[in-house]
Short mmCIF file of C-alpha atoms in Angstrom, two decimals:
data_model
loop_
_atom_site.label_atom_id
_atom_site.label_comp_id
_atom_site.label_asym_id
_atom_site.label_seq_id
_atom_site.Cartn_x
_atom_site.Cartn_y
_atom_site.Cartn_z
CA MET A 432 152.24 -139.66 -220.68
CA ALA A 433 154.26 -137.99 -223.84
CA ASN A 434 156.83 -135.16 -224.90
CA ILE A 435 155.21 -131.87 -226.71
CA GLU A 436 157.13 -130.73 -229.48
CA LEU A 437 156.47 -127.63 -231.77
CA THR A 438 158.24 -126.43 -234.37
CA ASP A 439 158.60 -123.01 -236.04
CA VAL A 440 154.68 -122.62 -234.97
CA ARG A 441 152.49 -119.43 -235.90
CA LYS A 442 149.67 -117.58 -235.64
CA VAL A 443 148.25 -115.51 -237.73
CA TYR A 444 145.08 -113.90 -237.81
CA ALA A 445 143.37 -111.66 -240.12
CA GLY A 446 144.11 -108.15 -241.36
CA GLY A 447 148.01 -109.86 -240.84
CA VAL A 448 148.33 -109.93 -236.92
CA GLU A 449 150.49 -112.45 -235.82
CA ALA A 450 150.67 -113.36 -232.29
CA VAL A 451 152.50 -115.71 -232.18
CA LYS A 452 156.26 -116.17 -234.37
CA GLY A 453 157.39 -119.21 -234.94
CA VAL A 454 158.09 -120.43 -231.41
CA SER A 455 159.76 -123.94 -231.47
CA LEU A 456 160.32 -125.92 -228.43
CA SER A 457 160.07 -129.16 -227.02
CA ILE A 458 159.14 -130.36 -223.62
CA GLU A 459 159.83 -133.83 -222.25
CA ASP A 460 157.81 -136.29 -220.54
CA GLY A 461 156.90 -135.75 -217.44
CA GLN A 462 158.68 -132.21 -217.46
CA PHE A 463 156.39 -128.93 -216.02
CA VAL A 464 157.36 -126.20 -218.04
CA VAL A 465 155.85 -122.49 -217.46
CA LEU A 466 155.35 -120.19 -220.62
CA VAL A 467 155.48 -117.06 -218.94
CA GLY A 468 155.20 -112.80 -219.94
CA PRO A 469 153.01 -109.83 -219.80
CA SER A 470 149.71 -109.46 -221.27
CA GLY A 471 149.96 -109.99 -225.32
CA CYS A 472 152.95 -111.83 -226.46
CA GLY A 473 150.90 -114.96 -227.33
CA LYS A 474 151.24 -117.27 -223.95
CA SER A 475 147.87 -118.31 -223.99
CA THR A 476 147.31 -117.80 -227.84
CA LEU A 477 150.64 -120.75 -227.59
CA LEU A 478 148.25 -123.53 -225.32
CA ARG A 479 145.13 -123.27 -227.12
CA MET A 480 146.99 -123.86 -230.11
CA VAL A 481 148.92 -126.74 -228.41
CA ALA A 482 144.87 -127.95 -227.15
CA GLY A 483 143.13 -128.13 -230.56
CA LEU A 484 141.52 -124.48 -229.48
CA GLU A 485 143.12 -122.53 -231.94
CA THR A 486 144.23 -122.82 -235.88
CA ILE A 487 148.05 -123.14 -236.11
CA SER A 488 148.97 -120.84 -239.14
CA SER A 489 152.44 -122.81 -239.91
CA GLY A 490 154.31 -125.12 -238.13
CA THR A 491 153.67 -127.96 -236.37
CA VAL A 492 152.65 -129.22 -232.60
CA GLN A 493 153.86 -132.68 -231.53
CA ILE A 494 152.75 -134.41 -229.50
CA GLY A 495 154.16 -138.01 -228.48
CA ASP A 496 154.71 -139.53 -231.96
CA ARG A 497 151.68 -137.73 -233.78
CA VAL A 498 151.53 -134.42 -235.29
CA VAL A 499 147.94 -133.27 -234.60
CA ASN A 500 147.83 -129.92 -236.05
CA GLU A 501 144.30 -131.54 -237.58
CA LEU A 502 142.80 -133.32 -234.80
CA GLU A 503 140.44 -132.53 -233.21
CA PRO A 504 141.46 -131.06 -229.20
CA ALA A 505 139.08 -134.67 -227.93
CA ALA A 506 141.82 -136.90 -230.20
CA ARG A 507 144.37 -135.13 -229.00
CA ASP A 508 144.88 -136.68 -225.63
CA ILE A 509 145.55 -133.83 -223.21
CA ALA A 510 143.19 -132.30 -220.20
CA MET A 511 142.84 -129.29 -220.24
CA VAL A 512 142.66 -126.62 -216.94
CA PHE A 513 141.22 -123.48 -217.50
CA GLN A 514 140.99 -120.22 -215.03
CA ASN A 515 137.45 -119.94 -215.29
CA TYR A 516 136.84 -123.35 -213.68
CA ALA A 517 134.27 -124.86 -216.45
CA LEU A 518 132.35 -126.12 -214.13
CA TYR A 519 128.85 -128.00 -215.81
CA PRO A 520 126.87 -125.63 -212.51
CA HIS A 521 123.37 -128.48 -212.84
CA MET A 522 125.90 -131.28 -212.12
CA THR A 523 127.33 -132.47 -208.88
CA VAL A 524 130.50 -132.62 -208.40
CA ARG A 525 131.16 -136.39 -208.89
CA GLY A 526 129.10 -135.79 -212.18
CA ASN A 527 131.51 -133.34 -213.25
CA LEU A 528 133.95 -135.70 -213.02
CA GLU A 529 132.65 -138.31 -214.36
CA TYR A 530 131.04 -136.58 -217.50
CA GLY A 531 133.71 -137.25 -220.27
CA LEU A 532 134.42 -140.54 -218.94
CA LYS A 533 130.83 -141.54 -219.59
CA ASN A 534 131.24 -140.24 -222.88
CA ARG A 535 134.07 -141.79 -223.75
CA LYS A 536 132.17 -144.73 -222.72
CA MET A 537 134.29 -146.41 -220.37
CA ALA A 538 133.26 -148.84 -218.06
CA ALA A 539 131.50 -147.92 -214.85
CA ALA A 540 133.46 -149.90 -212.28
CA GLU A 541 136.61 -148.08 -214.16
CA ILE A 542 135.09 -144.68 -213.93
CA ALA A 543 133.78 -144.61 -210.45
CA ARG A 544 137.95 -145.90 -209.35
CA ARG A 545 139.17 -142.68 -210.70
CA VAL A 546 137.07 -140.40 -209.71
CA ASP A 547 137.71 -142.02 -206.37
CA GLU A 548 141.05 -142.18 -206.55
CA ALA A 549 141.16 -138.17 -207.87
CA ALA A 550 138.59 -137.61 -205.47
CA THR A 551 140.62 -138.82 -202.25
CA MET A 552 143.74 -137.47 -203.76
CA LEU A 553 142.50 -134.05 -203.75
CA GLU A 554 140.65 -133.99 -201.00
CA ILE A 555 137.41 -133.57 -202.42
CA ALA A 556 135.91 -136.87 -201.31
CA PRO A 557 133.42 -134.64 -199.16
CA LEU A 558 132.29 -132.95 -201.76
CA LEU A 559 130.86 -135.38 -204.42
CA ASP A 560 126.90 -134.47 -203.64
CA ARG A 561 127.23 -131.14 -203.33
CA ARG A 562 127.22 -128.97 -206.94
CA PRO A 563 129.85 -126.03 -207.30
CA GLY A 564 127.53 -122.99 -207.21
CA GLN A 565 128.13 -124.20 -203.18
CA LEU A 566 131.37 -124.70 -202.93
CA SER A 567 134.45 -121.94 -202.63
CA GLY A 568 136.49 -120.30 -205.42
CA GLY A 569 139.90 -122.93 -204.12
CA GLN A 570 137.29 -126.27 -203.97
CA ARG A 571 135.59 -125.13 -207.10
CA GLN A 572 138.87 -125.36 -208.99
CA ARG A 573 140.35 -128.84 -206.97
CA VAL A 574 137.58 -129.95 -209.25
CA ALA A 575 138.85 -128.44 -212.27
CA MET A 576 141.80 -130.63 -211.36
CA GLY A 577 139.94 -133.51 -210.23
CA ARG A 578 137.90 -133.44 -214.08
CA ALA A 579 141.29 -133.47 -215.61
CA LEU A 580 143.09 -135.77 -213.96
CA VAL A 581 140.33 -138.74 -213.73
CA ARG A 582 141.19 -138.36 -217.40
CA GLU A 583 144.37 -140.15 -216.82
CA PRO A 584 145.70 -137.97 -220.57
CA ALA A 585 148.97 -137.62 -222.23
CA ALA A 586 149.63 -134.06 -221.60
CA PHE A 587 148.22 -131.07 -219.14
CA LEU A 588 147.15 -128.18 -220.35
CA PHE A 589 146.49 -125.25 -217.33
CA ASP A 590 145.96 -121.55 -218.38
CA GLU A 591 145.89 -119.47 -215.67
CA PRO A 592 144.29 -121.68 -214.00
CA LEU A 593 144.99 -119.08 -210.16
CA SER A 594 144.21 -116.44 -211.54
CA ASN A 595 140.32 -115.90 -209.94
CA LEU A 596 141.59 -116.88 -206.22
CA ASP A 597 143.24 -114.46 -203.61
CA ALA A 598 145.91 -114.57 -202.46
CA LYS A 599 146.09 -116.98 -199.97
CA LEU A 600 144.88 -119.95 -201.68
CA ARG A 601 147.21 -119.04 -205.28
CA VAL A 602 149.61 -120.24 -202.30
CA GLN A 603 148.03 -123.00 -201.15
CA MET A 604 146.82 -125.04 -204.95
CA ARG A 605 150.76 -123.58 -206.60
CA ALA A 606 151.83 -125.64 -203.55
CA GLU A 607 148.96 -128.71 -204.39
CA ILE A 608 149.78 -127.87 -208.86
CA ARG A 609 153.12 -128.84 -208.41
CA ARG A 610 152.36 -131.51 -205.66
CA LEU A 611 150.55 -133.79 -208.26
CA GLN A 612 152.87 -133.02 -211.23
CA ARG A 613 155.60 -134.64 -209.51
CA ARG A 614 153.26 -137.15 -208.08
CA LEU A 615 152.17 -138.37 -211.14
CA ARG A 616 155.11 -137.01 -214.12
CA THR A 617 152.86 -136.17 -216.30
CA THR A 618 154.19 -133.57 -218.94
CA SER A 619 152.49 -130.58 -218.14
CA LEU A 620 152.26 -127.02 -219.81
CA TYR A 621 151.28 -124.62 -217.80
CA VAL A 622 150.51 -120.46 -218.44
CA THR A 623 150.95 -117.35 -216.32
CA HIS A 624 151.56 -114.36 -215.85
CA ASP A 625 152.94 -114.23 -212.48
CA GLN A 626 155.82 -114.41 -212.22
CA LEU A 627 156.54 -115.90 -209.09
CA GLU A 628 154.15 -118.55 -209.79
CA ALA A 629 156.26 -119.40 -213.15
CA MET A 630 159.31 -119.76 -210.62
CA THR A 631 158.35 -121.74 -207.99
CA LEU A 632 156.22 -124.15 -210.07
CA ALA A 633 158.39 -124.69 -213.41
CA ASP A 634 160.98 -127.26 -214.44
CA THR A 635 161.29 -125.30 -217.59
CA LEU A 636 160.22 -121.64 -217.56
CA VAL A 637 159.62 -119.83 -220.83
CA VAL A 638 159.93 -116.01 -221.51
CA LEU A 639 157.38 -114.77 -224.08
CA ASN A 640 157.34 -111.31 -225.60
CA ALA A 641 155.82 -110.55 -228.50
CA GLY A 642 155.11 -113.53 -229.82
CA ARG A 643 158.42 -114.92 -229.55
CA ILE A 644 161.28 -116.94 -226.92
CA GLU A 645 162.93 -114.18 -224.98
CA GLN A 646 164.59 -117.75 -222.88
CA ALA A 647 164.07 -120.61 -221.97
CA GLY A 648 166.31 -122.49 -218.80
CA SER A 649 165.69 -123.43 -215.20
CA PRO A 650 164.13 -120.52 -213.36
CA MET A 651 167.01 -120.19 -211.02
CA ASP A 652 168.82 -119.49 -214.85
CA VAL A 653 166.77 -117.31 -216.06
CA TYR A 654 166.94 -115.75 -212.84
CA GLU A 655 170.53 -115.03 -212.13
CA ARG A 656 171.26 -115.19 -216.22
CA PRO A 657 168.74 -113.10 -218.02
CA ALA A 658 168.84 -113.15 -221.48
CA SER A 659 167.99 -109.20 -222.29
CA LEU A 660 167.25 -106.08 -221.56
CA PHE A 661 163.01 -107.83 -220.89
CA VAL A 662 164.14 -110.74 -218.85
CA ALA A 663 165.71 -108.64 -216.68
CA THR A 664 163.69 -106.48 -215.60
CA PHE A 665 160.06 -108.95 -216.45
CA ILE A 666 161.90 -111.77 -213.89
CA GLY A 667 162.47 -110.22 -210.23
CA SER A 668 160.36 -108.04 -207.99
CA PRO A 669 161.20 -105.67 -207.17
CA ALA A 670 162.50 -105.66 -210.93
CA MET A 671 166.45 -105.70 -211.67
CA ASN A 672 167.83 -102.05 -211.32
CA LEU A 673 168.84 -100.41 -215.40
CA LEU A 674 172.00 -97.18 -215.24
CA PRO A 675 172.89 -97.17 -218.88
CA LEU A 676 176.08 -95.99 -219.21
CA GLY A 677 177.90 -92.99 -221.09
CA ALA A 678 180.74 -92.66 -221.72
CA ARG A 679 181.63 -90.23 -219.35
CA GLY A 680 179.79 -92.89 -216.25
CA ILE A 681 177.17 -92.48 -214.24
CA PRO A 682 176.93 -89.76 -212.04
CA GLY A 683 176.73 -90.91 -208.15
CA LEU A 684 178.22 -94.08 -209.39
CA ALA A 685 181.94 -94.52 -208.27
CA ALA A 686 183.15 -97.93 -210.11
CA PRO A 687 186.00 -100.12 -210.94
CA ASP A 688 187.86 -100.48 -213.06
CA GLY A 689 185.63 -103.54 -215.14
CA LEU A 690 182.36 -101.17 -214.79
CA ALA A 691 183.78 -98.00 -216.42
CA ALA A 692 183.38 -96.99 -219.87
CA GLY A 693 185.20 -94.99 -221.97
CA PRO A 694 185.64 -92.85 -225.16
CA GLY A 695 184.52 -94.99 -227.85
CA ALA A 696 183.11 -97.74 -225.75
CA ARG A 697 179.29 -99.48 -227.21
CA ALA A 698 176.54 -97.39 -225.30
CA GLU A 699 175.85 -99.73 -222.50
CA THR A 700 173.06 -100.92 -219.36
CA LEU A 701 174.09 -102.11 -216.46
CA GLY A 702 171.91 -104.18 -214.31
CA VAL A 703 171.73 -105.36 -210.52
CA ARG A 704 169.37 -106.45 -208.10
CA PRO A 705 168.45 -104.94 -204.56
CA GLU A 706 169.40 -107.78 -203.08
CA HIS A 707 172.97 -107.32 -203.97
CA MET A 708 173.18 -104.40 -203.38
CA ARG A 709 173.57 -102.84 -199.32
CA LEU A 710 173.63 -99.39 -197.36
CA LEU A 711 176.55 -98.16 -195.97
CA GLY A 712 176.48 -96.99 -192.52
CA ASP A 713 179.74 -95.42 -191.30
CA ALA A 714 181.64 -98.48 -189.74
CA SER A 715 181.12 -99.89 -193.28
CA THR A 716 183.83 -101.07 -195.78
CA VAL A 717 183.81 -101.16 -198.91
CA GLY A 718 185.72 -104.24 -200.76
CA ASP A 719 188.31 -103.39 -203.43
CA GLY A 720 185.93 -105.01 -206.23
CA ASP A 721 182.23 -102.93 -205.43
CA ALA A 722 180.36 -100.13 -206.92
CA VAL A 723 179.11 -97.53 -204.85
CA PHE A 724 176.76 -95.55 -204.48
CA ASP A 725 175.07 -91.77 -203.41
CA LEU A 726 171.26 -91.42 -203.47
CA THR A 727 169.03 -89.42 -202.41
CA VAL A 728 166.11 -91.46 -200.42
CA SER A 729 162.66 -91.54 -203.10
CA GLY A 730 160.60 -93.99 -200.91
CA VAL A 731 160.94 -96.67 -198.19
CA GLU A 732 158.47 -99.86 -198.60
CA VAL A 733 157.94 -102.54 -195.77
CA VAL A 734 156.83 -106.22 -196.64
CA GLY A 735 157.40 -107.35 -193.55
CA ALA A 736 161.07 -108.92 -192.88
CA GLU A 737 162.98 -106.83 -195.14
CA SER A 738 161.55 -103.55 -196.68
CA TYR A 739 163.04 -101.96 -200.14
CA VAL A 740 164.85 -98.79 -199.56
CA TYR A 741 164.63 -96.54 -203.53
CA GLY A 742 166.94 -93.79 -204.28
CA THR A 743 168.01 -91.47 -206.82
CA LEU A 744 171.18 -90.77 -208.23
CA PRO A 745 172.17 -87.17 -209.07
CA GLU A 746 171.36 -84.73 -212.18
CA ASN A 747 167.96 -86.65 -212.24
CA GLY A 748 169.64 -90.11 -212.06
CA PRO A 749 167.50 -93.12 -211.91
CA GLU A 750 165.66 -94.47 -209.15
CA VAL A 751 167.37 -97.82 -207.47
CA ALA A 752 166.26 -100.41 -204.53
CA VAL A 753 167.75 -101.17 -202.54
CA ARG A 754 166.95 -104.29 -199.72
CA VAL A 755 167.77 -104.00 -196.60
CA ALA A 756 165.93 -106.49 -193.17
CA GLY A 757 164.24 -106.01 -190.68
CA TYR A 758 161.59 -101.80 -190.62
CA SER A 759 163.68 -98.92 -192.98
CA HIS A 760 163.40 -95.89 -191.05
CA LEU A 761 165.25 -93.62 -194.05
CA GLU A 762 162.66 -90.66 -194.51
CA PRO A 763 162.33 -89.79 -198.34
CA GLY A 764 165.43 -86.92 -199.38
CA THR A 765 167.49 -88.45 -196.66
CA PRO A 766 171.14 -88.91 -198.33
CA VAL A 767 172.26 -92.51 -197.76
CA ARG A 768 175.33 -94.58 -200.08
CA ALA A 769 174.89 -98.11 -201.29
CA ALA A 770 177.69 -101.00 -202.39
CA ALA A 771 177.35 -104.04 -204.71
CA SER A 772 180.46 -106.20 -205.82
CA ALA A 773 181.67 -105.42 -209.34
CA ALA A 774 180.49 -109.98 -210.00
CA SER A 775 176.58 -108.98 -209.09
CA PHE A 776 176.45 -106.46 -211.99
CA HIS A 777 174.59 -107.56 -215.46
CA ARG A 778 175.52 -106.48 -218.28
CA PHE A 779 173.08 -105.34 -221.46
CA ASP A 780 173.48 -103.84 -224.91
CA GLN A 781 171.36 -100.53 -225.49
CA ALA A 782 171.25 -100.89 -229.26
CA THR A 783 169.61 -104.46 -229.23
CA GLY A 784 169.24 -105.28 -224.83
CA GLN A 785 170.94 -108.38 -224.75
CA ARG A 786 173.82 -109.47 -222.49
CA ILE A 787 176.86 -109.10 -223.02
#
């Protein structure tokens, strides 16, 4: 096992297109770090530079005590799991697991030990004599993980390994990957665009945007204290409600003094998550520190044990989402009131997008 250190890593393609813009990141020995961000943000490019599959324009990548910029992938002591499994279709499962070890001239007894141990750990021992074409997607992904596992590398690199699986299998494999990583304590760098996957897997969550790190921290730190408007809207589903605050306030929002704007105040955007809002009934009480919204229902999403009520503020104001327990029967066009405590609001500078 080893730590991974990225220092001012950049990737510039022909024509001056800069995909990764000076990323510095420390991944401690045994840590599970997840890179998350939208398509085109540079996360897979960054992972491929660590793996040696993409050249580094500038900066350094260090694995353990070695700078690996000029080393071939095979010399970096890493194992990579891809989204397309990358299995050899003409080989059995056992053959796929053994292949890399045989290329390294490992002793037959050691190969057998590693293959049997990985197959038992991943519950694929009954599949060892089958070929990939005879396996389900989940089974193939287990074999791909097994092939990485038998290497006993210094670090695992995962490039969206679950994106080809259906929703149920994604949940199952996500739990499997986390269980394995906690058991083995192998340094792991994982790329995904799925924020739920990122939140549930990561020790440290790194949010990338346009080739730069927007925020890094524990999943709950990132969720509860987003550093920017981008992070606030990317992490969380539904996204955080955003309310542009001008000198005349926000029509339909009665805000306590701590949230109110006034003449000469800098332009801010207020943010509040749907789960921190509540609908007010006839008997509901409003606390002294509550902000109160006058909304017109625009739609309802029922997602099982809870619903999301969407409503718009007056004067073509923004739409906000409110999470409610159970099934909501509210119809579009219905006027409702909602409240949220002042303490649950986030404040962002409209000009820079940064947290205030």
